[in-house]
Short mmCIF file of C-alpha atoms and ligand atoms in Angstrom, two decimals:
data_model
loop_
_atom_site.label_atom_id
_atom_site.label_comp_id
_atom_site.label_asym_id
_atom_site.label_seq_id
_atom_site.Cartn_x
_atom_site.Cartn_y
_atom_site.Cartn_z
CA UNK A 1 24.33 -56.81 -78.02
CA UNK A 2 27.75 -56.49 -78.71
CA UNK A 3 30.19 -53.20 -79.06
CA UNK A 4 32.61 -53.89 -81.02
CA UNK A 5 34.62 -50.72 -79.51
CA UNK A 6 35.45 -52.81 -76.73
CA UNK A 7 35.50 -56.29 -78.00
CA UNK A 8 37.21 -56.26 -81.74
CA UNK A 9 37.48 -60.03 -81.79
CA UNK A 10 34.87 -62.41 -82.58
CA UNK A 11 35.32 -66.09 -81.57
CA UNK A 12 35.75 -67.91 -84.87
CA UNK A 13 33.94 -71.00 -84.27
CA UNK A 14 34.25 -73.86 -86.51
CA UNK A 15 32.44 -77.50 -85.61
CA UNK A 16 30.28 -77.97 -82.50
CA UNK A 17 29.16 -81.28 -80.80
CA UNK A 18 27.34 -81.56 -77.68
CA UNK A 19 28.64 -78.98 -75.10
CA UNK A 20 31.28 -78.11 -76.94
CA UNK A 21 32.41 -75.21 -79.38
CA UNK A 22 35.05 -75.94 -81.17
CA UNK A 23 37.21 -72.71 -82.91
CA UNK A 24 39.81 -73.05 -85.58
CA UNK A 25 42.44 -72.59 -83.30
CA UNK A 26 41.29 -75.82 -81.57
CA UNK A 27 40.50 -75.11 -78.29
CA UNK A 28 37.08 -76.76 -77.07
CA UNK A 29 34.84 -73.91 -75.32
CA UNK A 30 32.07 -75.26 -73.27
CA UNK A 31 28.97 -73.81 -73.90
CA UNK A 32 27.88 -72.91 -70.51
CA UNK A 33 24.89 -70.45 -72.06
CA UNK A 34 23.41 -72.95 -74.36
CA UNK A 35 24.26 -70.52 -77.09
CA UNK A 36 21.95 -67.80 -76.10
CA UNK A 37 19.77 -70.64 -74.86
CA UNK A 38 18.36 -72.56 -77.73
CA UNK A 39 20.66 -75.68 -77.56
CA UNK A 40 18.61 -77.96 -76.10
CA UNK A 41 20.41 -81.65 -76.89
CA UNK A 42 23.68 -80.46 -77.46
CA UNK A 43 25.19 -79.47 -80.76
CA UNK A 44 25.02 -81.35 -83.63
CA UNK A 45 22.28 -83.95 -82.51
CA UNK A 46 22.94 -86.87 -84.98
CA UNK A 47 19.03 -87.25 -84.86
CA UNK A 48 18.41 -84.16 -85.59
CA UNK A 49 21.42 -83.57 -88.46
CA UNK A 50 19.82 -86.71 -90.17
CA UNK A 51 16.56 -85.09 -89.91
CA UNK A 52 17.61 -81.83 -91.96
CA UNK A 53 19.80 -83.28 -94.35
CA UNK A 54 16.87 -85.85 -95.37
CA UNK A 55 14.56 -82.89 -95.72
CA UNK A 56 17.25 -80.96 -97.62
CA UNK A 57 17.00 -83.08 -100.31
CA UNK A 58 13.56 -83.43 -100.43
CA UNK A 59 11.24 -79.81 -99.95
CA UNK A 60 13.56 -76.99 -98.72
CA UNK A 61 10.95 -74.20 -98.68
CA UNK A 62 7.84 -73.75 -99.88
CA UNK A 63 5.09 -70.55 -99.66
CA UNK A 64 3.01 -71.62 -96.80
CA UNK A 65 -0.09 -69.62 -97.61
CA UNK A 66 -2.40 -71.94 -98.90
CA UNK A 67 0.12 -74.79 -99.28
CA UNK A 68 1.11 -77.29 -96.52
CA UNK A 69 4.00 -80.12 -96.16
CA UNK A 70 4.20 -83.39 -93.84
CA UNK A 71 6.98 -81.65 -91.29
CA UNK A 72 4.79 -79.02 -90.60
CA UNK A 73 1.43 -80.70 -90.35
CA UNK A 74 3.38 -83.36 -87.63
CA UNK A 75 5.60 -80.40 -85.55
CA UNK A 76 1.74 -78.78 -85.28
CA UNK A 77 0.16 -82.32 -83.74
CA UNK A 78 2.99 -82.75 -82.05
CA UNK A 79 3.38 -79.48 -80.18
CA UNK A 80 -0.53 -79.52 -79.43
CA UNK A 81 -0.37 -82.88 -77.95
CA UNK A 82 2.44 -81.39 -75.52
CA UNK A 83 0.86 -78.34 -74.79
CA UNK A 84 -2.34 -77.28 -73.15
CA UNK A 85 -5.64 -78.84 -74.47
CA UNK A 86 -7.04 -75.80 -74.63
CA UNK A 87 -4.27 -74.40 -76.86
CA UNK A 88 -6.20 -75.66 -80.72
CA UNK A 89 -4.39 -74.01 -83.12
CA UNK A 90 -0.39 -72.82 -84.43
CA UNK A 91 0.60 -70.14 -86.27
CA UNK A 92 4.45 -70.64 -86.99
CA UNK A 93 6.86 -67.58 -88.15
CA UNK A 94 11.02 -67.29 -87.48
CA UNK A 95 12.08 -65.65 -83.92
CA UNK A 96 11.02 -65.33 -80.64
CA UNK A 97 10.20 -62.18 -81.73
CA UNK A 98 7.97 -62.71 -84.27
CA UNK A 99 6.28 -65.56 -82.19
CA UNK A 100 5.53 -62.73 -79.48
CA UNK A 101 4.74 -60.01 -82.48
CA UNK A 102 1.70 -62.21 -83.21
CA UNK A 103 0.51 -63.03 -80.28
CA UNK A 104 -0.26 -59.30 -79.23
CA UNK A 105 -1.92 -58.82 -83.14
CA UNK A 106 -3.74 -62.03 -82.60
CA UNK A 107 -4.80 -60.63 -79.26
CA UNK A 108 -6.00 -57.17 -80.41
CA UNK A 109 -7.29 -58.55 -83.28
CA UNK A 110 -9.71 -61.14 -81.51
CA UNK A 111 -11.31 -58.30 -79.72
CA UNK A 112 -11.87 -55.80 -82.44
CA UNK A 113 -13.37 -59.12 -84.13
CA UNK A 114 -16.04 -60.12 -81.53
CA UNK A 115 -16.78 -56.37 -81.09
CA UNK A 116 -15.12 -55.18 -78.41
CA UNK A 117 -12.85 -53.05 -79.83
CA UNK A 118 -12.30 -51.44 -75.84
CA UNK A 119 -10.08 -53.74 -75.40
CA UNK A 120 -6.74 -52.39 -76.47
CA UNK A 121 -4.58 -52.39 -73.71
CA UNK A 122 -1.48 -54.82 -73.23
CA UNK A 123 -0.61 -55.28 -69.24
CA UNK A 124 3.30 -56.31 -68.86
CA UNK A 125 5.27 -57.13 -66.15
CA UNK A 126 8.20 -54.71 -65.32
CA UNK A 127 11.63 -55.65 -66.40
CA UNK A 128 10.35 -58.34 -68.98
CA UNK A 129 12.05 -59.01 -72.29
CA UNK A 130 9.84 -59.98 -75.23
CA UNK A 131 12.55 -59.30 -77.77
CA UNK A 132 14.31 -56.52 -80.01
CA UNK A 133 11.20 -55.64 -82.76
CA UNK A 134 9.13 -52.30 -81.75
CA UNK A 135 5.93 -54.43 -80.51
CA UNK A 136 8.40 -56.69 -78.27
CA UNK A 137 10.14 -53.35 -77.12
CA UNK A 138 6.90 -52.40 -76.03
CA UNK A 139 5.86 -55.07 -74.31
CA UNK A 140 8.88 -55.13 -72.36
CA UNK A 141 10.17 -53.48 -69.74
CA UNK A 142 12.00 -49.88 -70.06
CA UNK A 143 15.83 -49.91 -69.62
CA UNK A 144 18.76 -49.80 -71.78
CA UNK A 145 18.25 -52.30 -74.24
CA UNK A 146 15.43 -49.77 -75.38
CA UNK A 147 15.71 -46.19 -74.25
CA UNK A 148 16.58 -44.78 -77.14
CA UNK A 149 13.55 -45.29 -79.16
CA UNK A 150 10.86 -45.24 -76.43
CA UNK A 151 9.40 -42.66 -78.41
CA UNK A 152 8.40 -45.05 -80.70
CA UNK A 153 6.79 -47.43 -78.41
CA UNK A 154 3.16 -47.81 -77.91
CA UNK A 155 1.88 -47.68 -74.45
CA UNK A 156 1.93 -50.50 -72.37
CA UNK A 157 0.91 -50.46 -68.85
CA UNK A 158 3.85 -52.67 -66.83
CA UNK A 159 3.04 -53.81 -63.41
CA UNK A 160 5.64 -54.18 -60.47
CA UNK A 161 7.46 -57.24 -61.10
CA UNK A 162 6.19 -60.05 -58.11
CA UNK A 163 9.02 -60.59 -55.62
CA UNK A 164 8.61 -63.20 -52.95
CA UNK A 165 6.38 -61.31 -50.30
CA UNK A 166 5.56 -58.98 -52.72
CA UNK A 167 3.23 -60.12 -54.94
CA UNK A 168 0.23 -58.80 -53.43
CA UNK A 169 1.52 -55.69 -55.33
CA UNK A 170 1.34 -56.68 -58.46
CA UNK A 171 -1.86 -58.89 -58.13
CA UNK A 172 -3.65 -55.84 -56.71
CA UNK A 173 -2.39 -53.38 -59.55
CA UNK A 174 -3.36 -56.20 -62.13
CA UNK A 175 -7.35 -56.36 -60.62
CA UNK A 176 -7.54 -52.76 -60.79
CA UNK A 177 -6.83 -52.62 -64.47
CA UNK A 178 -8.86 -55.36 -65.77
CA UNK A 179 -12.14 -53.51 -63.81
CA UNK A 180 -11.58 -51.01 -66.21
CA UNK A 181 -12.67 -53.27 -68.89
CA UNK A 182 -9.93 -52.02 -71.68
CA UNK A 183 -7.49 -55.05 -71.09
CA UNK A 184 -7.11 -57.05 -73.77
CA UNK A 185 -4.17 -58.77 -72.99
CA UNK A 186 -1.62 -59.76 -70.13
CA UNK A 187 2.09 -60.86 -72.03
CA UNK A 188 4.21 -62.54 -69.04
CA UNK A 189 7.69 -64.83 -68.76
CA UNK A 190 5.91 -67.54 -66.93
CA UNK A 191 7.40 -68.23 -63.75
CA UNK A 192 11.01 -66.51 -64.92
CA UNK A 193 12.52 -63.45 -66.47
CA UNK A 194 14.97 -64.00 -68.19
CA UNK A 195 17.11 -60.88 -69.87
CA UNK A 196 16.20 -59.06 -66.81
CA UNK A 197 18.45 -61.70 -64.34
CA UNK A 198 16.36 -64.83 -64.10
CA UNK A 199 14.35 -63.60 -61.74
CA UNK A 200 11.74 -66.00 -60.36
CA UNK A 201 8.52 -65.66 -59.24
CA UNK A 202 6.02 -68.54 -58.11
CA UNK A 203 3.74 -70.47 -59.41
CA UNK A 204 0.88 -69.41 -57.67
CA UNK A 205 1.34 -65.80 -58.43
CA UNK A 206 1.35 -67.29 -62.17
CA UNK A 207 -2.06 -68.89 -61.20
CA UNK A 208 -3.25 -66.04 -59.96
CA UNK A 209 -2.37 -63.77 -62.71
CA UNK A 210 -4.34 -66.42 -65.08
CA UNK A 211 -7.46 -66.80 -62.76
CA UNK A 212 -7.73 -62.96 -62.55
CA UNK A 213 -7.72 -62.50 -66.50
CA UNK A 214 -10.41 -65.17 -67.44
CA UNK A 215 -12.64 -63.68 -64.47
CA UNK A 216 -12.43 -60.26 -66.13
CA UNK A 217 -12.06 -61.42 -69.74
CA UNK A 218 -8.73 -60.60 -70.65
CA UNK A 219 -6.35 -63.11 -72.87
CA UNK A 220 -2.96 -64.51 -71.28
CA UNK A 221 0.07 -64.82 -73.39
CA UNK A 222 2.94 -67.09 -71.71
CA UNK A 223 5.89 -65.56 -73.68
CA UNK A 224 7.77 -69.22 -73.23
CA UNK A 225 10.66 -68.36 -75.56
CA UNK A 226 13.40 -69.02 -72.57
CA UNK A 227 11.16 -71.12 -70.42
CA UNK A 228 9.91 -73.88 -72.53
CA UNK A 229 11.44 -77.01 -73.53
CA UNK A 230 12.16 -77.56 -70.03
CA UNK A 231 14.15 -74.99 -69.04
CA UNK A 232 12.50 -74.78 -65.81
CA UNK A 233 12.17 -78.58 -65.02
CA UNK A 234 9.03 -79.04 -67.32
CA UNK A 235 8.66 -78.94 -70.52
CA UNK A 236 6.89 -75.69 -70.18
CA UNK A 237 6.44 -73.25 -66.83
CA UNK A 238 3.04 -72.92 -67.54
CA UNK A 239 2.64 -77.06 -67.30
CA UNK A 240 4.81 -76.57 -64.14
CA UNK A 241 2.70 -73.79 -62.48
CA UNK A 242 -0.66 -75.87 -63.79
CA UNK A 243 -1.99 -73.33 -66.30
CA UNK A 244 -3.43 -73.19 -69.66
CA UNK A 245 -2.54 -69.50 -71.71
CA UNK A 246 -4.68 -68.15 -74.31
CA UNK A 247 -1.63 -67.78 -76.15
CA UNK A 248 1.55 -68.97 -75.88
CA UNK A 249 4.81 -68.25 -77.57
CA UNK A 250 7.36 -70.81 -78.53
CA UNK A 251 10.80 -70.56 -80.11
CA UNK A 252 14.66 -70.93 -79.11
CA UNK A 253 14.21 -75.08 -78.40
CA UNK A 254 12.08 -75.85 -80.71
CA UNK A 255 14.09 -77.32 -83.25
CA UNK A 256 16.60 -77.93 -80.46
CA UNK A 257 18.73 -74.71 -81.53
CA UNK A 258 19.04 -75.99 -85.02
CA UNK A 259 17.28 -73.59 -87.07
CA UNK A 260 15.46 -70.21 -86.58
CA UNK A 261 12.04 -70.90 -85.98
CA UNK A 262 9.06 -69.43 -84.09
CA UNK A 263 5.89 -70.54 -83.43
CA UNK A 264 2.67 -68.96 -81.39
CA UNK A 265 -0.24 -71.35 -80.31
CA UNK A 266 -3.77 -70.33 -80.05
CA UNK A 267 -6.57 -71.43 -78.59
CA UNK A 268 -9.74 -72.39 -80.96
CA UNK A 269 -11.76 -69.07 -79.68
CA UNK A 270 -9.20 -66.75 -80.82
CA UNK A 271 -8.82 -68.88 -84.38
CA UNK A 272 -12.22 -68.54 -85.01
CA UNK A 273 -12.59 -64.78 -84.13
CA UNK A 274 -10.65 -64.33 -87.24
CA UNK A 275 -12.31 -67.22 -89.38
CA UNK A 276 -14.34 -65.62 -91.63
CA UNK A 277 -15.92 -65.42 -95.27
CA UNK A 278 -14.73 -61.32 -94.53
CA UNK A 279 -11.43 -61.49 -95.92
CA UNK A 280 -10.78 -58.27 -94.54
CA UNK A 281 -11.22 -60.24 -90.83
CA UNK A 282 -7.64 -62.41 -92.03
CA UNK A 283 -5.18 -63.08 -89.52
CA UNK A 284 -2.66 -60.29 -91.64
CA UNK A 285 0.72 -61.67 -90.56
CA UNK A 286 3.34 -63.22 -93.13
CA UNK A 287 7.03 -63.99 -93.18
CA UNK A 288 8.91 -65.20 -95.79
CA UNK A 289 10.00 -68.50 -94.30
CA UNK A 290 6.97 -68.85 -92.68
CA UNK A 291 6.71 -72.67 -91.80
CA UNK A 292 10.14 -73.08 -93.23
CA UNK A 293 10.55 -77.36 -94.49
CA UNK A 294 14.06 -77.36 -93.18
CA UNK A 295 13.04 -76.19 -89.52
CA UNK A 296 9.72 -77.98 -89.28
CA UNK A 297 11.87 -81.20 -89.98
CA UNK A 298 14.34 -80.31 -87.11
CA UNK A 299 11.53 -79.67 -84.77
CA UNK A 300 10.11 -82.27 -85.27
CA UNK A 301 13.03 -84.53 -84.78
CA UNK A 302 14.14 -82.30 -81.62
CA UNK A 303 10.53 -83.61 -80.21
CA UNK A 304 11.60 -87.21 -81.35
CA UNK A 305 14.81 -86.85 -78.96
CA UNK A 306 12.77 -85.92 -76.15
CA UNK A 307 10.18 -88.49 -76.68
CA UNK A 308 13.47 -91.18 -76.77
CA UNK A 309 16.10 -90.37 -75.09
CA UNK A 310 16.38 -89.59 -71.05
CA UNK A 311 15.80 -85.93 -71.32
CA UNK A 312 13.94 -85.39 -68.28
CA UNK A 313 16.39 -87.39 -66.27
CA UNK A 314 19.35 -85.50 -67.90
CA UNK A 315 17.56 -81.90 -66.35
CA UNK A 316 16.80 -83.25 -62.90
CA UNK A 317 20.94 -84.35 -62.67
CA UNK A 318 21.81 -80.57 -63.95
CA UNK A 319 19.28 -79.23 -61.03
CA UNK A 320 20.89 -81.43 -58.34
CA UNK A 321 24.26 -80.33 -59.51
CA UNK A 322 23.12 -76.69 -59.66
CA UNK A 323 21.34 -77.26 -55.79
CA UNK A 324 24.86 -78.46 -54.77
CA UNK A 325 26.67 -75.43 -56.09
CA UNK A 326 23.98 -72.73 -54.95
CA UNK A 327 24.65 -74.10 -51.53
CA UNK A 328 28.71 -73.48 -51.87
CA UNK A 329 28.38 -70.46 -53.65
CA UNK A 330 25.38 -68.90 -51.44
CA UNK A 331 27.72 -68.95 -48.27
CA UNK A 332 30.37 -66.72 -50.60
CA UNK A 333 30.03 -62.86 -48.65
CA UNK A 334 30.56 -61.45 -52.47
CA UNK A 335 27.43 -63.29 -53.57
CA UNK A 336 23.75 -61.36 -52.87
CA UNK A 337 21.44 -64.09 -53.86
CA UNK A 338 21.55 -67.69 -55.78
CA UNK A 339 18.70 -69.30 -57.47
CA UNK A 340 17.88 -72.45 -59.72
CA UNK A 341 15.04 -73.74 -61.61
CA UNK A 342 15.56 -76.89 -63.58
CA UNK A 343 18.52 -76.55 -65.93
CA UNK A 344 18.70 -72.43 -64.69
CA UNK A 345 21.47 -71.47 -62.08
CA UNK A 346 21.57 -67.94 -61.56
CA UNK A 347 23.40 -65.69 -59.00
CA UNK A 348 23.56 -62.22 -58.15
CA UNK A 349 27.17 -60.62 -57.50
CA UNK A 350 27.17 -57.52 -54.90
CA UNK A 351 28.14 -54.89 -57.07
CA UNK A 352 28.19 -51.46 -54.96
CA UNK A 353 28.31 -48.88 -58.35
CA UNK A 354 24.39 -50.31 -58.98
CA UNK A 355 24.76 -50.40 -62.97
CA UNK A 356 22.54 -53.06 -63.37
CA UNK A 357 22.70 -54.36 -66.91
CA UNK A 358 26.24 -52.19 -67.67
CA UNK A 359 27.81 -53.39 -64.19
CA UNK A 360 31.33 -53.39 -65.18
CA UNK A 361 31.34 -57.06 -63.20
CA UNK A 362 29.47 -58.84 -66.51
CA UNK A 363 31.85 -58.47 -68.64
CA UNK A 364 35.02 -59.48 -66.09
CA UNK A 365 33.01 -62.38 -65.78
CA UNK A 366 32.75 -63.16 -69.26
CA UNK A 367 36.48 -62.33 -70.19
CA UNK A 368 37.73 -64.89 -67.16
CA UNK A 369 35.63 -67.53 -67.99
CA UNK A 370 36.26 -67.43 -71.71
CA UNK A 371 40.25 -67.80 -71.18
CA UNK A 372 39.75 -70.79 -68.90
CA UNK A 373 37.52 -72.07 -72.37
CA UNK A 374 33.84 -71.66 -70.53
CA UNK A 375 31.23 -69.37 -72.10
CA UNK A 376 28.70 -67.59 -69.74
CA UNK A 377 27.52 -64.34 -70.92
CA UNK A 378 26.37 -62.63 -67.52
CA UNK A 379 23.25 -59.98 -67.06
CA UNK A 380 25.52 -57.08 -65.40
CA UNK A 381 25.90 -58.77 -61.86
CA UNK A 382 24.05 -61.71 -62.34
CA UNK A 383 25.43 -64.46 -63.73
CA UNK A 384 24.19 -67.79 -64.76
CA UNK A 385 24.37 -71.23 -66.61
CA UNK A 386 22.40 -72.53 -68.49
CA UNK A 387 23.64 -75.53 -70.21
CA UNK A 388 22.92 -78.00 -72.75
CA UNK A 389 21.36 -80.88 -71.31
CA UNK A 390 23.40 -83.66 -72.25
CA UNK A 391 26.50 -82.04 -70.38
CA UNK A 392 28.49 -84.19 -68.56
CA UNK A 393 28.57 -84.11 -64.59
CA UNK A 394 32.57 -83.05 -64.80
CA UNK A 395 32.06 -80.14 -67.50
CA UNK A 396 29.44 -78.29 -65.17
CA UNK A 397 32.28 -78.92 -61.91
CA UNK A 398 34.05 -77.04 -63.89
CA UNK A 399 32.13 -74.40 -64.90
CA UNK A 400 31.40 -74.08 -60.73
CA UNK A 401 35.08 -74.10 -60.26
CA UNK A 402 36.06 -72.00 -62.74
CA UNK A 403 32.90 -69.58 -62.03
CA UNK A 404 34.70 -69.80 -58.06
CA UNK A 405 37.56 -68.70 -58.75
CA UNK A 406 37.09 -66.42 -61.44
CA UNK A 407 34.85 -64.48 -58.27
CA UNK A 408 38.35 -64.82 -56.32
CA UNK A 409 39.72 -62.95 -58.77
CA UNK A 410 37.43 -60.13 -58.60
CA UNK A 411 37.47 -60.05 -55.32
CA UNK A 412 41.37 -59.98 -54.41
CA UNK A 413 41.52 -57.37 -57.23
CA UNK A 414 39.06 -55.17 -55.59
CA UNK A 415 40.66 -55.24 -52.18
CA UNK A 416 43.73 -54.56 -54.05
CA UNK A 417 41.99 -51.33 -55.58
CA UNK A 418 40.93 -50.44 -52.26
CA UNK A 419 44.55 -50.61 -50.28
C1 LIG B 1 11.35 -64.54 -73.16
C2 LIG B 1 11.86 -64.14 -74.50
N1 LIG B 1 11.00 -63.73 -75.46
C3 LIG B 1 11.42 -63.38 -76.68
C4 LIG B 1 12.76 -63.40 -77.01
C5 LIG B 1 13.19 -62.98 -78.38
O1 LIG B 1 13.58 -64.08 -79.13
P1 LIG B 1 14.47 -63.89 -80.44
O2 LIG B 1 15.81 -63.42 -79.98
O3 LIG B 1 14.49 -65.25 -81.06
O4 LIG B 1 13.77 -62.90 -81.29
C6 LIG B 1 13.68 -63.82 -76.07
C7 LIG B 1 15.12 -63.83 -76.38
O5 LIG B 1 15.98 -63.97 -75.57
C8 LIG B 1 13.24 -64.18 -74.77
O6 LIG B 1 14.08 -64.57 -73.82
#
């Protein structure tokens, strides 16, 4: 996601601690993104640092087929006691990618096991992002992240993403396909895309899609790799729209943005499809670091800072302080459309070339904001924050005034262009 053609120099960053990135030339970045959103509780939790050195020196990996270890046996009660009761069961791998990866094997997999092997077909919703492997390609929507080896995808059948008054659209196309009988699964952002511009869509289309799958017998994955650990106000969307998946895919805040980690939880139907004395009928799906001590330990304390410490509160401050800003911003004539979720503040820049993801207005954005010590990595035109939650009230005014003036910039230097 970079090229390095037009952007030689990396950042060198050397220490980190809460919202801040600190680089070797001393300057303190705020990290407006989150770090590609996994940093839940700031950088460098001291709960969560104890947590991982004290495992260090105790089990640092160990093969987790057919062998167990405390961290992992407590992150697994602990995430099924947050999530859905009807989610039973979790498999844990290393990405976001992996964690969707097995959801859609888990998913075909169930229905060739209870014999009915029909069901093949994965239902998507345009311009989602499921990750960079070939089966999370697939699943997402077609653009320029992965045009080049479309060729290689397998088919997936995307319906029109839901926009407000629009849903009807996508809720019609969706019935249509699951009367045909070959759906076995439905893989959706719940409630917001996020690579494709945080785009929202409500809660009752999300309800909708759900009710429509378990009439006709198709599984629901919630990809919740951006969404959950409250990005969206909750601690997942699908607790926020009042739904319970069939699968649902976790990663990114999970071990707070410590450690790579992903983890997909089932519910006890699809288990069992694949519990068996047939050994041929396994759940075939290994990685290395599968279950990995060292990130079971930090998820596991990254659920201990959210069971102790003000979390919540912190997110409700961030979406009062993003409500404030939308309302400045939204009256800006350069600005198309503002949004915000919980902790997400997103905005749409008019852009009149239409680029979309390669709008040349991303990476002005980025460039501004970074020498006034702010990182936000735009979308194209949209641009967001999306910030750790302990940042302080004054740190996000400044990302808003910064992000202000930074779209002064643009603009005087367009009207300059034009003259
Ligand atoms: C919704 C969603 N799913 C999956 C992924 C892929 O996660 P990873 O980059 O950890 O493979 C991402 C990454 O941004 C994501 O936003």
């Amino acid at each position: 996601m970079t090229q390095h053609a037009l952007l030689p120099e990396s950042i060198h960053i050397e220490r980190a601690e809460g919202a801040y990135l600190h680089t070797k030339d001393e300057r303190a970045i705020i990290d407006g993104i989150s770090s590609w959103w996994v940093n839940t509780h700031g950088h460098c939790h001291p709960k969560i640092v104890k947590a991982v050195q004290a495992q260090a020196a105790k089990l640092e990996q160990v093969i987790f087929a057919g062998f167990t270890h405390e961290p992992a046996e407590e992150l697994a009660r602990k995430l099924l006691r947050l999530a859905h009761d009807d989610l039973e069961f979790v498999f844990f791998s290393d990405s976001g990618s992996t964690a969707v990866e097995v959801a859609l094997k888990m998913a075909i997999g169930y229905f060739e096991h209870i014999g009915a092997p029909r069901r093949k077909r994965i239902v998507a919703l345009e311009g989602g992002y499921h990750g960079d492997t070939f089966g999370a390609m697939s699943a997402g929507g077609r653009g320029v992240f992965n045009k080049l080896y479309e060729p290689y995808l397998f088919n997936v059948t995307h319906l029109p993403f839901p926009h407000a008054g629009e849903e009807s659209k996508t809720i019609e196309k969706l019935e249509i396909l699951l009367r045909g009988g070959d759906v076995a699964a439905l893989i959706v952002e719940p409630l917001v895309q996020g690579a494709s511009g945080m785009r929202f869509y409500s809660s009752e289309t999300l309800k909708e899609m759900r009710k429509l799958c378990s009439a006709h017998g198709a599984l629901l994955i919630a990809d919740e790799v951006m969404t959950g650990f409250g990005r969206t106000g909750a601690m997942f969307a699908c607790e926020k729209a009042g739904i319970a998946p069939d699968l649902m895919c976790l990663s990114k805040g999970l071990t707070g943005g410590f450690l790579p980690m992903g983890a997909t939880l089932a519910s006890k139907e699809i288990y069992m499809a694949f519990y068996d004395d047939d050994r041929s009928k396994t759940f075939f799906h290994s990685s290395s670091f599968t279950g990995n001590a060292l990130a079971c330990a930090a998820a596991v304390a990254n659920l201990e800072v959210w069971a102790t410490e003000p979390t919540s509160t912190y997110i409700r401050s961030i979406e009062k302080a993003h409500d404030k800003a939308a309302g400045w911003f939204y009256a800006r004539p350069d600005v198309e459309a503002v949004r915000v979720m919980g902790s997400i503040f997103a905005m749409d820049i008019r852009d009149n070339n239409g680029k979309g993801y390669l709008s040349e207005i991303g990476p002005k954005i980025y460039e501004f904001m970074l020498e006034n010590d702010i990182l936000l990595r735009p979308l194209g035109n949209t641009v967001y924050i999306l910030p750790p939650y302990c940042i302080k009230p004054e740190d996000l005014e400044t990302i808003y005034e910064t992000l202000w003036r930074c779209l002064d910039h643009i603009r005087d230097e367009r009207s300059q262009r034009a003259a």
